Amino acid sequence: MRGRSESRTDLVLAELGSLEDAIDRDALAAVCRSFFALFGLSVRIVGESGQLLADVHEEAAICTYARTFPKGRAACDALTTELKHIDPGRESLVHPCFTGAVYRIEPVAYQGRAIGRLILGPYRRPDDERARAEREGAPIARLLERVPELDRAEAKARLRQMPVVREDTAARISAHLAVMVQHLAFASHRALLASEMHIASVRESHRELVAQKEDLEAAYARLQEADQLKSNFLSTVSHELRTPLTSIIGYAEMLRTEMLGPLDGELRECAQTIQQRGEHLLQLISRLLDVGRLERGHVLLERTWLDPAAAVQTVVEDIEPLAAKRDVSLALELDQPLPTLHADPIRLRQILLNLIENAVKFSHDGGTVTIRVEAATIEKLPREGLAAALFGPPTQALRFRVIDNGVGIPASAITKVFEPFFQAESGSTRRYGGAGLGLAIVSGLVEAHGGHITVQSAPDVKTEFCVTLPLERPDE
Ligand SMILES: Nc1ncnc2c1ncn2[C@@H]1O[C@H](COP(=O)(O)OP(=O)(O)OP(=O)(O)O)[C@@H](O)[C@H]1O
Ligand SMILES: [Mg+2]
């Protein structure tokens, strides 16, 4: 498949580049806060490039004091910046503060690579030479060198308030914190991988969908082409058949009416059968041509203002004998008065004839076919836009309902009955005759008049075809 092989390249697992790339900052801050609450030591976590990711600290009393003097503030700021960029390598290191305290910098490694570091402190060390000396006052002297404005006694008192941590304890707790941060990095990495895999699979499905859509579009284009070829073929064949068929019918009629000489009874019957079958065939060919023209929108309507009641009555009278044969009664219900209709009388007759013929054909013996004609309005013509439906006045129309209580149309077939050659029941041609063209022609003609047709059916109870035609086309 086109999409599948390409998408494999997307499934390379993502690496966690640096802490700042993916780590959950809220979780990191929460860990630092609980660390501070537990050990009372300030902690900062920075990414590979020195970006501050979490910072939980309480300014030491000596720092607050030193920062009240410009030199003290400058020394403090310089140290804070420096600390963020010190790379401890693979081992943790201790970095001195100008106050005599220290910071511990611990690397955070993941998958064998440094991805950030944590900075613990400041704190004082009780057990080394330097701290001892500090208690005796030597570092104070150095501090006063850096920030001469400090009051010695005050500085000493404040320095004593700083937490004192043994070096091995500081090493253990900073290593412990580094492990916790590693766990957080692992969780973040796992979430990152899961989301990357999700994105890759969505991308994969999208690619498959695009490929399927392209295949479908190509198939649709081929079908349209085939459909066009079929229509062209049908109309060419129909045209070619019509001319010789008209001659056959003509000669058969000449034979039957003995224009070419006397015929005995049997031969005359043969000539009559040839003529009848020929006419039937010619009618079928005309309908095929009609379907083709309607599909291409090539039907020309010759409209006149006509009386719809009279049009329906004539059709009903013509179908009466067919209905009588099946003991089907025809009931005509006409609203009074009915408006006149601007329509092509021959095409209107074709519409009504097809619908009523169907109703009779698919009725049970002894059934009833009701034809109702009533005035109506159309809120929106199908070809008009939404704006016309909302703001335009309703169009005056006529509604023709043809209702029977015959075999009906199963729900699975109801949307297809207007397609050419469709017949709901397989074997319908044998049982009921016909070619499945009537409704395709009807719906094409109704649309050509600017109207619409609907159908509802409850088999053996009620089947209703409803044609709504505007009294005149609004664009005329
Ligand atoms: N009143 C109806 N009751 C039940 N089924 C119907 C009714 N009208 C149409 N159908 C179903 O719709 C199909 C298509 O109707 P359509 O008029 O197009 O074709 P047809 O009557 O079978 O043949 P043709 O009209 O070409 O002689 C019919 O074969 C039938 O299955
Ligand atoms: Mg029919």
Coordinates of C-alpha atoms and ligand atoms in Angstrom, one line a residue:
M1 CA 0.0 0.0 0.0
R2 CA 1.2 3.5 -0.8
G3 CA 1.0 5.0 2.7
R4 CA 2.3 2.2 4.8
S5 CA 5.9 1.9 3.7
E6 CA 6.5 5.7 3.9
S7 CA 5.1 6.0 7.4
R8 CA 7.6 3.6 8.9
T9 CA 10.2 6.4 9.0
D10 CA 7.9 8.3 11.4
L11 CA 8.1 5.6 14.0
V12 CA 11.7 6.3 15.1
L13 CA 11.5 6.7 18.9
A14 CA 12.1 10.2 20.1
E15 CA 15.0 10.8 22.5
L16 CA 14.7 13.1 25.5
G17 CA 17.1 15.9 24.5
S18 CA 17.2 17.9 27.7
L19 CA 15.2 18.4 30.8
E20 CA 13.5 21.5 29.6
D21 CA 12.3 19.7 26.5
A22 CA 9.8 17.5 28.2
I23 CA 9.8 17.5 31.9
D24 CA 6.6 18.2 33.7
R25 CA 7.4 21.5 35.4
D26 CA 4.6 21.3 38.0
A27 CA 5.7 17.9 39.1
L28 CA 9.3 19.1 39.3
A29 CA 8.3 22.1 41.4
A30 CA 6.2 19.9 43.7
V31 CA 9.2 17.6 44.3
C32 CA 11.5 20.6 45.1
R33 CA 8.9 22.0 47.5
S34 CA 8.7 18.8 49.4
F35 CA 12.5 18.5 49.4
F36 CA 12.7 22.0 50.9
A37 CA 10.1 21.2 53.5
L38 CA 11.9 18.1 54.5
F39 CA 15.5 19.3 54.6
G40 CA 15.2 23.1 54.8
L41 CA 17.7 23.5 52.0
S42 CA 17.2 25.8 49.0
V43 CA 17.2 24.0 45.7
R44 CA 17.2 25.1 42.0
I45 CA 17.0 22.8 39.0
V46 CA 18.4 24.0 35.7
G47 CA 18.4 22.4 32.2
E48 CA 21.3 21.6 30.0
S49 CA 21.6 25.2 28.8
G50 CA 21.3 26.7 32.2
Q51 CA 17.6 27.5 32.0
L52 CA 16.0 27.6 35.4
L53 CA 13.3 24.9 35.6
A54 CA 12.4 24.9 39.3
D55 CA 13.4 27.2 42.2
V56 CA 12.4 26.7 45.8
H57 CA 14.5 28.8 48.1
E58 CA 14.5 31.0 51.1
E59 CA 17.0 33.8 51.1
A60 CA 19.5 33.3 53.8
A61 CA 19.7 36.1 56.4
I62 CA 23.3 36.9 55.5
C63 CA 22.3 37.2 51.8
T64 CA 19.5 39.6 52.6
Y65 CA 21.9 41.6 54.6
A66 CA 24.6 41.6 52.0
R67 CA 22.2 42.5 49.2
T68 CA 21.3 45.8 51.0
F69 CA 24.7 47.0 49.7
P70 CA 25.6 47.5 46.0
K71 CA 28.7 45.5 46.2
G72 CA 27.0 42.7 48.1
R73 CA 24.1 42.7 45.5
A74 CA 26.6 42.6 42.6
A75 CA 28.6 39.7 44.1
C76 CA 25.4 37.8 44.8
D77 CA 23.9 38.3 41.3
A78 CA 27.2 37.3 39.7
L79 CA 27.4 34.1 41.8
T80 CA 23.7 33.1 41.0
T81 CA 24.4 33.5 37.3
E82 CA 27.7 31.6 37.5
L83 CA 26.1 28.8 39.4
K84 CA 23.5 28.1 36.7
H85 CA 26.3 27.6 34.1
I86 CA 28.8 25.5 36.1
D87 CA 29.0 22.1 34.4
P88 CA 29.8 19.5 37.1
G89 CA 30.6 16.8 34.5
R90 CA 29.6 13.3 35.8
E91 CA 30.3 13.9 39.5
S92 CA 28.7 16.4 41.9
L93 CA 30.9 19.3 43.0
V94 CA 30.9 21.9 45.7
H95 CA 31.1 25.5 44.8
P96 CA 32.0 28.2 47.3
C97 CA 29.9 31.3 48.0
F98 CA 31.6 34.6 48.9
T99 CA 29.9 34.5 52.3
G100 CA 31.9 31.4 53.2
A101 CA 28.9 29.0 52.6
V102 CA 28.8 26.5 49.8
Y103 CA 26.6 25.2 47.0
R104 CA 26.5 21.6 45.8
I105 CA 25.9 21.1 42.1
E106 CA 24.7 17.6 41.2
P107 CA 24.4 16.4 37.6
V108 CA 21.1 14.8 36.4
A109 CA 21.8 12.0 34.0
Y110 CA 19.4 10.1 31.9
Q111 CA 20.1 7.3 29.5
G112 CA 23.9 7.9 30.1
R113 CA 23.7 11.6 29.2
A114 CA 23.7 14.7 31.3
I115 CA 20.3 16.4 30.8
G116 CA 20.5 19.0 33.5
R117 CA 21.7 19.7 37.1
L118 CA 20.4 20.6 40.5
I119 CA 22.0 23.3 42.8
L120 CA 21.6 22.8 46.5
G121 CA 22.4 25.5 49.0
P122 CA 23.8 27.7 50.3
Y123 CA 24.7 25.8 53.5
R124 CA 27.6 25.8 55.8
R125 CA 29.8 22.8 56.4
P126 CA 30.5 22.0 60.1
D127 CA 33.4 19.6 59.8
D128 CA 36.0 21.0 57.5
E129 CA 38.8 23.3 58.1
R130 CA 37.2 26.1 56.4
A131 CA 34.1 26.0 58.4
R132 CA 36.0 25.8 61.6
A133 CA 38.1 28.8 60.6
E134 CA 34.9 30.6 59.7
R135 CA 33.6 30.1 63.2
E136 CA 36.8 31.7 64.3
G137 CA 36.2 34.7 62.1
A138 CA 38.6 34.3 59.1
P139 CA 36.0 34.1 56.4
I140 CA 34.2 37.1 57.9
A141 CA 37.3 39.0 57.1
R142 CA 37.2 37.8 53.5
L143 CA 33.5 38.7 53.3
L144 CA 34.2 42.2 54.6
E145 CA 36.9 42.6 52.0
R146 CA 34.2 41.9 49.3
V147 CA 31.5 44.0 51.0
P148 CA 33.3 46.5 53.3
E149 CA 30.1 48.2 54.3
L150 CA 28.9 45.2 56.3
D151 CA 28.8 45.4 60.1
R152 CA 31.1 42.6 61.4
A153 CA 28.9 41.6 64.3
E154 CA 25.7 41.7 62.3
A155 CA 27.3 39.7 59.5
K156 CA 28.6 37.1 61.9
A157 CA 25.2 36.7 63.6
R158 CA 23.4 36.3 60.3
L159 CA 26.0 33.8 59.0
R160 CA 25.3 31.6 62.0
Q161 CA 21.6 31.3 61.0
M162 CA 22.5 29.5 57.8
P163 CA 21.8 25.8 57.8
V164 CA 24.8 23.6 58.6
V165 CA 25.0 20.3 56.7
R166 CA 27.6 17.7 56.8
E167 CA 29.3 17.1 53.5
D168 CA 28.4 13.4 53.3
T169 CA 24.8 14.1 54.2
A170 CA 24.6 16.8 51.5
A171 CA 26.0 14.4 49.0
R172 CA 23.4 11.8 49.9
I173 CA 20.4 14.0 49.7
S174 CA 21.5 15.7 46.5
A175 CA 22.1 12.3 44.9
H176 CA 18.6 11.2 46.2
L177 CA 17.0 14.3 44.7
A178 CA 18.8 13.7 41.4
V179 CA 17.3 10.2 41.3
M180 CA 13.9 11.6 41.8
V181 CA 14.4 14.1 39.0
Q182 CA 15.5 11.1 36.8
H183 CA 12.3 9.3 37.6
L184 CA 10.3 12.4 36.6
A185 CA 12.4 12.6 33.4
F186 CA 11.6 8.9 32.7
A187 CA 7.8 9.6 33.2
S188 CA 8.0 12.6 30.9
H189 CA 9.9 10.6 28.3
R190 CA 7.4 7.8 28.5
A191 CA 4.5 10.3 28.0
L192 CA 6.5 11.9 25.1
L193 CA 7.0 8.5 23.4
A194 CA 3.3 7.6 23.9
S195 CA 2.2 10.9 22.3
E196 CA 4.7 10.5 19.5
M197 CA 3.5 7.0 18.8
H198 CA -0.1 8.3 18.9
I199 CA 0.8 11.1 16.5
A200 CA 2.5 8.6 14.2
S201 CA -0.4 6.3 14.2
V202 CA -2.8 9.2 13.5
R203 CA -0.6 10.3 10.7
E204 CA -0.5 6.8 9.4
S205 CA -4.3 6.5 9.4
H206 CA -4.5 10.0 7.8
R207 CA -2.2 8.8 5.0
E208 CA -4.2 5.7 4.5
L209 CA -7.4 7.8 4.4
V210 CA -5.9 10.1 1.8
A211 CA -4.8 7.2 -0.3
Q212 CA -8.2 5.6 0.0
K213 CA -9.8 8.9 -0.9
E214 CA -7.6 9.2 -4.0
D215 CA -8.5 5.6 -5.0
L216 CA -12.2 6.4 -4.5
E217 CA -11.9 9.6 -6.5
A218 CA -10.2 7.7 -9.3
A219 CA -12.8 4.9 -9.2
Y220 CA -15.6 7.6 -9.1
A221 CA -14.1 9.3 -12.2
R222 CA -13.9 5.9 -14.0
L223 CA -17.5 5.2 -13.0
Q224 CA -18.6 8.6 -14.3
E225 CA -16.8 7.9 -17.5
A226 CA -18.4 4.5 -17.8
D227 CA -21.8 6.0 -17.0
Q228 CA -21.2 8.6 -19.7
L229 CA -20.2 5.9 -22.2
K230 CA -23.3 3.9 -21.3
S231 CA -25.5 6.9 -21.8
N232 CA -23.9 7.7 -25.2
F233 CA -24.2 4.1 -26.2
L234 CA -27.8 3.9 -25.2
S235 CA -28.7 7.1 -27.1
T236 CA -26.7 6.1 -30.2
V237 CA -28.2 2.6 -30.3
S238 CA -31.7 4.0 -29.7
H239 CA -31.4 6.5 -32.5
E240 CA -30.0 3.8 -34.8
L241 CA -32.8 1.4 -33.9
R242 CA -35.6 3.9 -34.3
T243 CA -35.3 4.5 -38.1
P244 CA -35.4 0.8 -39.2
L245 CA -38.1 0.1 -36.6
T246 CA -40.3 2.9 -37.9
S247 CA -40.0 1.2 -41.4
I248 CA -40.8 -2.2 -39.9
I249 CA -43.9 -0.8 -38.3
G250 CA -44.9 1.0 -41.5
Y251 CA -44.6 -2.1 -43.6
A252 CA -46.4 -4.2 -41.1
E253 CA -49.3 -1.7 -41.1
M254 CA -49.3 -1.7 -44.9
L255 CA -49.5 -5.5 -44.8
R256 CA -52.2 -5.5 -42.1
T257 CA -54.4 -3.0 -43.9
E258 CA -53.8 -5.0 -47.2
M259 CA -52.4 -2.0 -49.0
L260 CA -49.9 -4.4 -50.7
G261 CA -52.5 -7.0 -51.6
P262 CA -55.0 -9.3 -49.9
L263 CA -53.8 -11.4 -46.9
D264 CA -55.5 -14.4 -45.4
G265 CA -56.5 -14.2 -41.7
E266 CA -53.4 -15.8 -40.1
L267 CA -51.0 -13.7 -42.1
R268 CA -52.9 -10.6 -41.2
E269 CA -52.7 -11.5 -37.5
C270 CA -49.0 -11.9 -37.9
A271 CA -48.7 -8.5 -39.5
Q272 CA -50.8 -7.1 -36.6
T273 CA -48.5 -8.7 -34.0
I274 CA -45.4 -7.3 -35.8
Q275 CA -47.0 -3.9 -35.8
Q276 CA -48.0 -4.1 -32.1
R277 CA -44.7 -5.4 -30.9
G278 CA -42.9 -2.9 -33.0
E279 CA -44.9 0.0 -31.5
H280 CA -44.1 -1.4 -28.0
L281 CA -40.4 -1.5 -28.9
L282 CA -40.6 2.0 -30.3
Q283 CA -42.2 3.3 -27.1
L284 CA -39.4 1.7 -25.1
I285 CA -36.8 3.3 -27.4
S286 CA -38.4 6.7 -27.0
R287 CA -38.3 6.3 -23.2
L288 CA -34.6 5.4 -23.4
L289 CA -34.0 8.5 -25.4
D290 CA -36.1 10.5 -22.9
V291 CA -33.9 9.3 -20.0
G292 CA -30.7 10.2 -21.8
R293 CA -32.0 13.7 -22.7
L294 CA -33.2 14.3 -19.1
E295 CA -29.9 13.2 -17.7
R296 CA -28.1 15.7 -19.9
G297 CA -30.7 18.3 -19.2
H298 CA -31.6 18.5 -22.9
V299 CA -35.4 18.4 -22.5
L300 CA -37.2 21.4 -24.0
L301 CA -40.6 22.1 -22.4
E302 CA -43.4 23.7 -24.3
R303 CA -45.4 25.3 -21.6
T304 CA -48.9 26.7 -21.7
W305 CA -51.3 27.7 -19.0
L306 CA -53.5 24.6 -18.5
D307 CA -56.3 23.4 -16.3
P308 CA -54.8 20.7 -14.0
A309 CA -58.2 19.2 -13.2
A310 CA -58.8 18.5 -16.9
A311 CA -55.3 17.1 -17.4
V312 CA -55.8 14.6 -14.5
Q313 CA -59.3 13.6 -15.6
T314 CA -58.1 12.7 -19.1
V315 CA -55.3 10.5 -17.8
V316 CA -57.7 8.8 -15.3
E317 CA -60.2 8.1 -18.1
D318 CA -57.4 6.6 -20.2
I319 CA -56.3 4.3 -17.4
E320 CA -59.8 3.3 -16.4
P321 CA -60.0 0.2 -18.7
L322 CA -56.6 -1.1 -17.4
A323 CA -57.8 -0.6 -13.8
A324 CA -61.2 -2.2 -14.5
K325 CA -59.4 -5.3 -15.8
R326 CA -57.8 -5.7 -12.3
D327 CA -60.9 -4.6 -10.5
V328 CA -59.0 -1.6 -9.1
S329 CA -61.1 1.5 -8.5
L330 CA -59.8 4.9 -9.3
A331 CA -60.9 7.8 -7.0
L332 CA -60.3 11.4 -8.1
E333 CA -60.3 14.1 -5.4
L334 CA -59.9 17.7 -6.7
D335 CA -59.6 20.7 -4.5
Q336 CA -62.0 23.5 -5.6
P337 CA -61.1 25.8 -7.1
L338 CA -57.7 24.8 -8.5
P339 CA -55.3 27.4 -9.9
T340 CA -54.1 27.1 -13.5
L341 CA -50.6 25.7 -14.1
H342 CA -47.9 26.8 -16.5
A343 CA -46.6 23.4 -17.7
D344 CA -45.9 21.3 -20.8
P345 CA -49.2 19.4 -21.2
I346 CA -47.6 16.4 -22.9
R347 CA -44.9 16.1 -20.2
L348 CA -47.5 16.6 -17.4
R349 CA -49.6 13.8 -18.9
Q350 CA -46.5 11.6 -19.0
I351 CA -45.8 12.3 -15.3
L352 CA -49.4 11.5 -14.3
L353 CA -49.7 8.5 -16.6
N354 CA -46.6 6.9 -15.3
L355 CA -47.5 7.4 -11.6
I356 CA -51.1 6.2 -12.0
E357 CA -50.1 3.3 -14.2
N358 CA -47.6 2.2 -11.5
A359 CA -50.2 2.6 -8.8
V360 CA -52.6 0.3 -10.7
K361 CA -49.9 -2.1 -11.7
F362 CA -48.6 -2.6 -8.2
S363 CA -52.2 -2.7 -6.6
H364 CA -53.7 -5.9 -5.4
D365 CA -56.8 -7.0 -7.4
G366 CA -59.8 -5.1 -6.0
G367 CA -57.5 -2.3 -4.6
T368 CA -58.1 1.4 -4.7
V369 CA -56.0 4.2 -6.2
T370 CA -56.7 7.7 -5.1
I371 CA -55.5 10.7 -7.0
R372 CA -55.6 14.0 -5.1
V373 CA -54.9 17.4 -6.6
E374 CA -54.6 20.4 -4.2
A375 CA -53.2 23.9 -4.1
A376 CA -49.9 24.1 -2.1
T377 CA -46.9 26.4 -1.4
I378 CA -43.3 25.6 -1.7
E379 CA -41.2 27.2 1.0
K380 CA -38.0 26.6 -0.8
L381 CA -37.3 25.3 -4.3
P382 CA -34.5 22.8 -4.2
R383 CA -32.3 24.8 -6.5
E384 CA -32.5 27.9 -4.5
G385 CA -30.2 28.9 -1.7
L386 CA -30.8 29.2 2.0
A387 CA -31.2 33.0 1.8
A388 CA -34.2 32.5 -0.5
A389 CA -35.7 30.0 1.9
L390 CA -35.4 32.4 4.8
F391 CA -36.4 35.7 3.1
G392 CA -38.1 34.9 -0.2
P393 CA -41.9 34.6 -0.3
P394 CA -43.3 31.0 -0.6
T395 CA -43.9 29.9 -4.2
Q396 CA -47.5 29.0 -5.2
A397 CA -47.7 25.4 -6.3
L398 CA -49.9 22.4 -7.1
R399 CA -49.6 19.1 -5.4
F400 CA -50.5 15.8 -7.1
R401 CA -50.8 12.8 -4.8
V402 CA -51.1 9.3 -6.2
I403 CA -52.0 6.9 -3.4
D404 CA -52.5 3.1 -3.6
N405 CA -52.8 0.3 -1.1
G406 CA -50.9 -2.3 -3.1
V407 CA -47.7 -4.2 -2.7
G408 CA -45.7 -1.1 -1.8
I409 CA -41.9 -0.5 -1.8
P410 CA -39.6 -2.0 0.8
A411 CA -37.6 0.6 2.8
S412 CA -34.3 -0.7 1.4
A413 CA -35.5 0.2 -2.2
I414 CA -37.3 3.4 -1.6
T415 CA -34.3 5.7 -2.3
K416 CA -33.5 3.9 -5.5
V417 CA -36.9 3.8 -7.3
F418 CA -36.1 7.0 -9.3
E419 CA -32.9 5.5 -10.7
P420 CA -33.2 4.3 -14.4
F421 CA -33.7 0.5 -14.8
F422 CA -34.3 0.0 -11.0
Q423 CA -37.2 -2.3 -10.1
A424 CA -37.8 -3.1 -6.4
E425 CA -38.6 -6.8 -6.8
S426 CA -36.2 -8.9 -8.8
G427 CA -38.3 -10.6 -11.4
S428 CA -40.5 -7.6 -11.4
T429 CA -40.2 -7.3 -15.2
R430 CA -41.7 -10.8 -15.6
R431 CA -44.4 -10.3 -13.0
Y432 CA -45.4 -6.7 -13.7
G433 CA -43.7 -5.9 -17.0
G434 CA -41.9 -2.6 -17.7
A435 CA -38.3 -1.7 -17.8
G436 CA -37.8 0.5 -14.7
L437 CA -37.7 3.7 -16.7
G438 CA -41.0 5.3 -15.7
L439 CA -40.0 7.0 -12.5
A440 CA -36.6 8.1 -13.8
I441 CA -38.5 10.0 -16.5
V442 CA -41.1 11.3 -14.1
S443 CA -38.5 12.7 -11.7
G444 CA -36.5 14.2 -14.5
L445 CA -39.6 15.9 -15.9
V446 CA -40.7 17.1 -12.5
E447 CA -37.3 18.7 -11.9
A448 CA -37.4 20.2 -15.4
H449 CA -40.6 22.0 -14.3
G450 CA -38.8 23.3 -11.1
G451 CA -40.8 20.9 -8.9
H452 CA -40.0 17.9 -6.7
I453 CA -41.2 14.4 -6.1
T454 CA -41.3 12.4 -2.9
V455 CA -42.4 8.9 -2.0
Q456 CA -43.5 7.1 1.1
S457 CA -44.6 3.5 1.4
A458 CA -45.9 1.1 4.0
P459 CA -46.2 -2.2 2.0
D460 CA -49.8 -3.4 1.6
V461 CA -51.1 -0.4 3.5
K462 CA -50.3 2.8 1.7
T463 CA -47.9 4.0 -1.0
E464 CA -47.9 7.6 -1.9
F465 CA -46.1 9.5 -4.6
C466 CA -46.3 13.2 -4.2
V467 CA -45.4 15.6 -7.0
T468 CA -45.2 19.4 -6.2
L469 CA -45.0 21.7 -9.2
P470 CA -44.7 25.5 -8.9
L471 CA -47.6 27.2 -10.8
E472 CA -44.8 28.8 -12.8
R473 CA -41.1 28.7 -12.7
P474 CA -39.8 31.7 -10.7
D475 CA -37.0 32.3 -13.2
E476 CA -39.5 32.7 -16.0
Ligands
LIG1 N1 -47.0 2.5 -6.7 C1 -46.0 1.6 -6.5 N2 -46.2 0.6 -5.7 C2 -45.2 -0.3 -5.5 N3 -44.0 -0.2 -6.1 C3 -43.8 0.8 -7.0 C4 -44.8 1.8 -7.2 N4 -44.3 2.6 -8.2 C5 -43.1 2.2 -8.5 N5 -42.8 1.1 -7.8 C6 -41.5 0.4 -7.8 O1 -40.5 1.2 -8.4 C7 -40.0 0.5 -9.5 C8 -39.6 1.5 -10.6 O2 -40.8 2.1 -11.2 P1 -40.8 2.5 -12.6 O3 -42.1 3.1 -13.0 O4 -39.6 3.3 -12.8 O5 -40.5 1.2 -13.4 P2 -41.5 0.1 -13.9 O6 -42.9 0.5 -13.6 O7 -41.1 -1.2 -13.3 O8 -41.3 0.0 -15.4 P3 -41.7 1.1 -16.5 O9 -42.2 2.2 -15.8 O10 -40.5 1.3 -17.3 O11 -42.7 0.4 -17.3 C9 -41.0 -0.5 -9.9 O12 -40.5 -1.6 -10.6 C10 -41.5 -0.9 -8.6 O13 -40.7 -1.8 -8.0
MG2 MG -43.7 2.4 -14.3

